[in-house]
Structure formats: C-alpha cells, structure tokens
C-alpha cells in the first residue's frame, strides 16, 4: 500500500486515501473553533487552522529510534507522551496565541518524532518545529531581518543536506523565490506545490 504506483506515477496510499479526505468544521455554541482537513474516521489533526489564531500542519520525520519506541512505551503503560496528531488537535482547540502553541509544540513530550509547521496571525509568525520525542531540535523561524518571508519544510531536517535522489527543498525554495511574496495566494501556492519534484512524483 505504501508503494510507488509506476503505472500512474504516484504513491498508491495517497490515491487510496483521496476519496476519504474531508474538511471538518468544529464548532462550539454555533461558532467555528477550528477547521481540520483530514480523513474519514481519523480523530487526530494532520493539518488545520484556528481562525484568527494559528495554522498548523504535522509532517512525518523519520529517525531510526522513532515512533515505534514511543508506541512500545505507551503499550507497556508509560502514557506521559502525547500522540503527535492529538497534540495538534488539542492545540487547534485550545491555543489562544501563536506563542502559546509554539511553546506547547516545542516542549510537550510526544510519541514520535515529527515536524510541526506553525503559522500565526501576525507578520513574521511562522516556524518549523523539528521534534524529537522529548525536545525541539533547531527550530526554523522566518528571519524577516534577512528578508525571509516564508519557511519551507520537506521530510528532511533543514540543517542537513537532503538526499540527492529526493531534493524537493532546493526546487521548492526556487519556486517560492520566483513567485515572490506579492503573488502569494491560492494560484501561486498551487503552482509551487504542483511543480515537480516538489509534488513528489
């Protein structure tokens, strides 16, 4: 199921999950608290937004002593770590600010390593939080002092060179720089995300 579908030039799992993708609007007293784009039956949050407060996406991070260690600990009764997508969902529900969410995502013990990509409602509020199970590693914020207006994350640690056979970071940055901040919007971002190899095809 995780295999590359050579005939269709895509990941088989992505295509299998596509019909199950929905937008979920969580409300309290008739007012939207947060919105998640997710899969039918999945109760965590991979990507979502709390209107006027934060946007949040969780991305996989592979390390040799990864999530299986946290899962084994959880199964044997050590339940002090949070599931990565449950932490994301809880913060979409409870966060009152970018700083509060950033602090929780950086310091809360989690079951598996991951990347949290967090955006706020003010200029300069964007950060990639690279997580080990117990701490944050080398957070990457927008550096407005150096003209930075975006942060870009693929499935590789930003302080390490990407695999030469899967470098989506370099073309992604080139596309963002070519688009420029002035052209940020649905069409501009769609074009960046649809560009091969950023599209991961």
mmCIF file of C-alpha atoms in Angstrom:
data_model
loop_
_atom_site.group_PDB
_atom_site.id
_atom_site.type_symbol
_atom_site.label_atom_id
_atom_site.label_comp_id
_atom_site.label_asym_id
_atom_site.label_seq_id
_atom_site.Cartn_x
_atom_site.Cartn_y
_atom_site.Cartn_z
ATOM 1 C CA UNK A 1 0.000 0.000 0.000
ATOM 2 C CA UNK A 2 2.912 2.394 0.642
ATOM 3 C CA UNK A 3 4.474 1.509 -2.684
ATOM 4 C CA UNK A 4 5.081 3.748 -5.666
ATOM 5 C CA UNK A 5 2.474 3.114 -8.393
ATOM 6 C CA UNK A 6 4.636 3.045 -11.537
ATOM 7 C CA UNK A 7 1.659 2.849 -13.905
ATOM 8 C CA UNK A 8 0.058 6.034 -12.530
ATOM 9 C CA UNK A 9 3.270 7.776 -11.397
ATOM 10 C CA UNK A 10 2.011 8.379 -7.857
ATOM 11 C CA UNK A 11 2.002 6.934 -4.344
ATOM 12 C CA UNK A 12 -0.607 4.173 -4.015
ATOM 13 C CA UNK A 13 -1.542 5.172 -0.453
ATOM 14 C CA UNK A 14 -2.236 8.781 -1.467
ATOM 15 C CA UNK A 15 -4.634 7.637 -4.156
ATOM 16 C CA UNK A 16 -6.364 5.170 -1.811
ATOM 17 C CA UNK A 17 -6.934 7.896 0.806
ATOM 18 C CA UNK A 18 -8.046 10.628 -1.627
ATOM 19 C CA UNK A 19 -11.789 9.708 -1.539
ATOM 20 C CA UNK A 20 -11.718 9.811 2.278
ATOM 21 C CA UNK A 21 -10.491 13.428 2.598
ATOM 22 C CA UNK A 22 -12.948 15.862 4.167
ATOM 23 C CA UNK A 23 -12.922 19.278 5.818
ATOM 24 C CA UNK A 24 -14.188 19.119 9.397
ATOM 25 C CA UNK A 25 -15.571 22.288 10.987
ATOM 26 C CA UNK A 26 -15.524 22.028 14.797
ATOM 27 C CA UNK A 27 -17.988 24.376 16.446
ATOM 28 C CA UNK A 28 -18.880 25.460 19.947
ATOM 29 C CA UNK A 29 -22.165 27.307 20.562
ATOM 30 C CA UNK A 30 -22.665 27.632 16.801
ATOM 31 C CA UNK A 31 -19.290 29.319 16.228
ATOM 32 C CA UNK A 32 -16.320 27.747 14.410
ATOM 33 C CA UNK A 33 -13.493 26.983 16.835
ATOM 34 C CA UNK A 34 -11.171 25.227 14.364
ATOM 35 C CA UNK A 35 -11.154 23.501 10.991
ATOM 36 C CA UNK A 36 -9.261 20.318 10.099
ATOM 37 C CA UNK A 37 -8.669 18.728 6.717
ATOM 38 C CA UNK A 38 -8.435 15.022 7.408
ATOM 39 C CA UNK A 39 -9.568 11.508 6.671
ATOM 40 C CA UNK A 40 -12.903 9.924 7.470
ATOM 41 C CA UNK A 41 -12.570 8.071 10.788
ATOM 42 C CA UNK A 42 -9.252 9.695 11.769
ATOM 43 C CA UNK A 43 -9.548 11.585 15.058
ATOM 44 C CA UNK A 44 -6.211 13.402 15.182
ATOM 45 C CA UNK A 45 -5.213 16.501 13.210
ATOM 46 C CA UNK A 46 -2.612 16.469 10.464
ATOM 47 C CA UNK A 47 -3.455 19.933 9.171
ATOM 48 C CA UNK A 48 -5.844 22.596 10.358
ATOM 49 C CA UNK A 49 -6.451 26.165 11.375
ATOM 50 C CA UNK A 50 -7.959 28.114 14.238
ATOM 51 C CA UNK A 51 -9.429 31.219 12.566
ATOM 52 C CA UNK A 52 -7.567 34.375 13.533
ATOM 53 C CA UNK A 53 -5.083 32.486 15.738
ATOM 54 C CA UNK A 54 -2.955 29.742 14.120
ATOM 55 C CA UNK A 55 -2.459 27.354 11.224
ATOM 56 C CA UNK A 56 -0.810 24.020 11.987
ATOM 57 C CA UNK A 57 0.462 21.090 9.946
ATOM 58 C CA UNK A 58 2.209 17.957 11.180
ATOM 59 C CA UNK A 59 4.658 16.164 8.880
ATOM 60 C CA UNK A 60 6.447 12.829 9.334
ATOM 61 C CA UNK A 61 10.072 12.812 10.468
ATOM 62 C CA UNK A 62 11.945 9.542 10.079
ATOM 63 C CA UNK A 63 14.659 8.709 12.572
ATOM 64 C CA UNK A 64 15.925 5.207 13.443
ATOM 65 C CA UNK A 65 14.678 5.296 17.057
ATOM 66 C CA UNK A 66 11.393 6.858 16.012
ATOM 67 C CA UNK A 67 7.765 6.312 16.821
ATOM 68 C CA UNK A 68 7.956 2.588 17.459
ATOM 69 C CA UNK A 69 9.849 3.290 20.716
ATOM 70 C CA UNK A 70 7.131 5.675 21.890
ATOM 71 C CA UNK A 71 4.423 3.231 20.852
ATOM 72 C CA UNK A 72 6.050 0.373 22.789
ATOM 73 C CA UNK A 73 6.362 2.608 25.855
ATOM 74 C CA UNK A 74 2.690 3.548 25.542
ATOM 75 C CA UNK A 75 1.643 -0.108 25.169
ATOM 76 C CA UNK A 76 3.531 -1.116 28.326
ATOM 77 C CA UNK A 77 1.852 1.630 30.336
ATOM 78 C CA UNK A 78 4.130 4.680 30.063
ATOM 79 C CA UNK A 79 1.478 7.158 28.998
ATOM 80 C CA UNK A 80 3.165 10.505 29.692
ATOM 81 C CA UNK A 81 3.753 11.290 25.993
ATOM 82 C CA UNK A 82 1.163 12.715 23.584
ATOM 83 C CA UNK A 83 0.200 11.279 20.217
ATOM 84 C CA UNK A 84 1.528 13.803 17.674
ATOM 85 C CA UNK A 85 -1.783 14.349 15.887
ATOM 86 C CA UNK A 86 -3.782 14.503 19.142
ATOM 87 C CA UNK A 87 -1.484 17.263 20.414
ATOM 88 C CA UNK A 88 -2.095 19.149 17.163
ATOM 89 C CA UNK A 89 -5.872 18.751 17.510
ATOM 90 C CA UNK A 90 -5.825 19.815 21.164
ATOM 91 C CA UNK A 91 -3.856 22.958 20.312
ATOM 92 C CA UNK A 92 -6.214 23.860 17.482
ATOM 93 C CA UNK A 93 -8.980 23.698 20.083
ATOM 94 C CA UNK A 94 -7.256 25.479 22.984
ATOM 95 C CA UNK A 95 -4.475 27.738 21.666
ATOM 96 C CA UNK A 96 -5.023 31.427 22.294
ATOM 97 C CA UNK A 97 -1.874 32.638 20.540
ATOM 98 C CA UNK A 98 0.980 31.682 18.235
ATOM 99 C CA UNK A 99 3.450 31.852 21.143
ATOM 100 C CA UNK A 100 1.347 29.538 23.329
ATOM 101 C CA UNK A 101 1.070 26.972 20.513
ATOM 102 C CA UNK A 102 4.783 27.241 19.651
ATOM 103 C CA UNK A 103 5.759 26.680 23.278
ATOM 104 C CA UNK A 104 3.496 23.622 23.647
ATOM 105 C CA UNK A 105 4.650 22.093 20.350
ATOM 106 C CA UNK A 106 8.286 22.617 21.351
ATOM 107 C CA UNK A 107 8.153 21.260 24.893
ATOM 108 C CA UNK A 108 5.424 18.615 25.142
ATOM 109 C CA UNK A 109 6.709 15.028 25.186
ATOM 110 C CA UNK A 110 5.395 13.171 22.131
ATOM 111 C CA UNK A 111 5.317 9.535 21.000
ATOM 112 C CA UNK A 112 7.070 10.014 17.657
ATOM 113 C CA UNK A 113 9.461 12.474 16.030
ATOM 114 C CA UNK A 114 7.788 14.865 13.591
ATOM 115 C CA UNK A 115 7.803 18.314 12.073
ATOM 116 C CA UNK A 116 5.221 20.861 13.196
ATOM 117 C CA UNK A 117 4.750 23.754 10.785
ATOM 118 C CA UNK A 118 3.052 26.598 12.662
ATOM 119 C CA UNK A 119 1.774 29.934 11.381
ATOM 120 C CA UNK A 120 0.249 32.812 13.300
ATOM 121 C CA UNK A 121 -1.905 35.828 12.540
ATOM 122 C CA UNK A 122 0.851 38.456 12.511
ATOM 123 C CA UNK A 123 3.678 39.170 10.108
ATOM 124 C CA UNK A 124 6.726 37.042 10.876
ATOM 125 C CA UNK A 125 4.806 34.369 12.799
ATOM 126 C CA UNK A 126 5.956 31.229 11.036
ATOM 127 C CA UNK A 127 8.102 28.418 12.391
ATOM 128 C CA UNK A 128 9.069 24.831 11.634
ATOM 129 C CA UNK A 129 9.492 22.934 14.889
ATOM 130 C CA UNK A 130 11.583 19.819 14.312
ATOM 131 C CA UNK A 131 10.742 17.431 17.109
ATOM 132 C CA UNK A 132 12.491 14.560 18.759
ATOM 133 C CA UNK A 133 10.310 12.654 21.184
ATOM 134 C CA UNK A 134 11.341 14.768 24.178
ATOM 135 C CA UNK A 135 12.506 18.110 22.800
ATOM 136 C CA UNK A 136 12.632 20.554 19.917
ATOM 137 C CA UNK A 137 15.684 20.459 17.647
ATOM 138 C CA UNK A 138 16.881 23.557 15.781
ATOM 139 C CA UNK A 139 13.585 25.428 15.248
ATOM 140 C CA UNK A 140 13.485 27.370 11.975
ATOM 141 C CA UNK A 141 11.652 30.709 12.112
ATOM 142 C CA UNK A 142 11.049 33.300 9.446
ATOM 143 C CA UNK A 143 14.022 35.637 9.549
ATOM 144 C CA UNK A 144 12.496 38.928 8.450
ATOM 145 C CA UNK A 145 15.728 40.768 9.211
ATOM 146 C CA UNK A 146 17.282 38.868 6.292
ATOM 147 C CA UNK A 147 14.268 39.277 4.022
ATOM 148 C CA UNK A 148 12.728 35.922 4.923
ATOM 149 C CA UNK A 149 9.001 35.778 4.257
ATOM 150 C CA UNK A 150 8.392 32.018 4.337
ATOM 151 C CA UNK A 151 9.609 28.785 5.905
ATOM 152 C CA UNK A 152 9.731 25.644 3.775
ATOM 153 C CA UNK A 153 9.817 22.080 5.086
ATOM 154 C CA UNK A 154 10.159 18.736 3.326
ATOM 155 C CA UNK A 155 10.612 15.375 5.080
ATOM 156 C CA UNK A 156 14.260 16.091 5.896
ATOM 157 C CA UNK A 157 15.876 18.006 8.736
ATOM 158 C CA UNK A 158 16.526 21.541 7.484
ATOM 159 C CA UNK A 159 20.075 21.669 8.891
ATOM 160 C CA UNK A 160 21.116 18.575 6.917
ATOM 161 C CA UNK A 161 21.555 18.203 3.171
ATOM 162 C CA UNK A 162 18.576 16.427 1.566
ATOM 163 C CA UNK A 163 19.085 13.113 -0.192
ATOM 164 C CA UNK A 164 20.389 13.799 -3.673
ATOM 165 C CA UNK A 165 17.707 11.499 -5.128
ATOM 166 C CA UNK A 166 14.879 13.327 -3.285
ATOM 167 C CA UNK A 167 15.803 17.000 -3.082
ATOM 168 C CA UNK A 168 12.483 18.830 -3.046
ATOM 169 C CA UNK A 169 13.827 21.609 -0.817
ATOM 170 C CA UNK A 170 16.035 23.319 -3.423
ATOM 171 C CA UNK A 171 13.362 23.474 -6.165
ATOM 172 C CA UNK A 172 10.732 24.403 -3.559
ATOM 173 C CA UNK A 173 12.786 27.388 -2.442
ATOM 174 C CA UNK A 174 13.453 28.353 -6.065
ATOM 175 C CA UNK A 175 9.708 28.275 -6.802
ATOM 176 C CA UNK A 176 8.879 30.349 -3.710
ATOM 177 C CA UNK A 177 11.547 32.913 -4.564
ATOM 178 C CA UNK A 178 10.318 33.104 -8.164
ATOM 179 C CA UNK A 179 6.689 33.511 -7.029
ATOM 180 C CA UNK A 180 7.615 36.367 -4.614
ATOM 181 C CA UNK A 181 5.622 37.434 -1.580
ATOM 182 C CA UNK A 182 3.436 39.706 -3.728
ATOM 183 C CA UNK A 183 1.949 36.703 -5.551
ATOM 184 C CA UNK A 184 1.126 34.590 -2.506
ATOM 185 C CA UNK A 185 -2.394 33.248 -2.841
ATOM 186 C CA UNK A 186 -4.180 30.116 -3.954
ATOM 187 C CA UNK A 187 -2.866 30.171 -7.526
ATOM 188 C CA UNK A 188 0.737 30.955 -6.569
ATOM 189 C CA UNK A 189 0.942 28.314 -3.843
ATOM 190 C CA UNK A 190 -0.839 25.746 -6.022
ATOM 191 C CA UNK A 191 1.771 26.317 -8.724
ATOM 192 C CA UNK A 192 4.612 25.833 -6.223
ATOM 193 C CA UNK A 193 3.092 22.651 -4.778
ATOM 194 C CA UNK A 194 2.304 21.260 -8.259
ATOM 195 C CA UNK A 195 5.822 21.706 -9.587
ATOM 196 C CA UNK A 196 7.843 18.514 -9.995
ATOM 197 C CA UNK A 197 9.765 17.426 -7.897
ATOM 198 C CA UNK A 198 8.031 19.468 -5.162
ATOM 199 C CA UNK A 199 4.910 17.433 -6.000
ATOM 200 C CA UNK A 200 6.933 14.323 -5.109
ATOM 201 C CA UNK A 201 6.315 12.493 -8.405
#
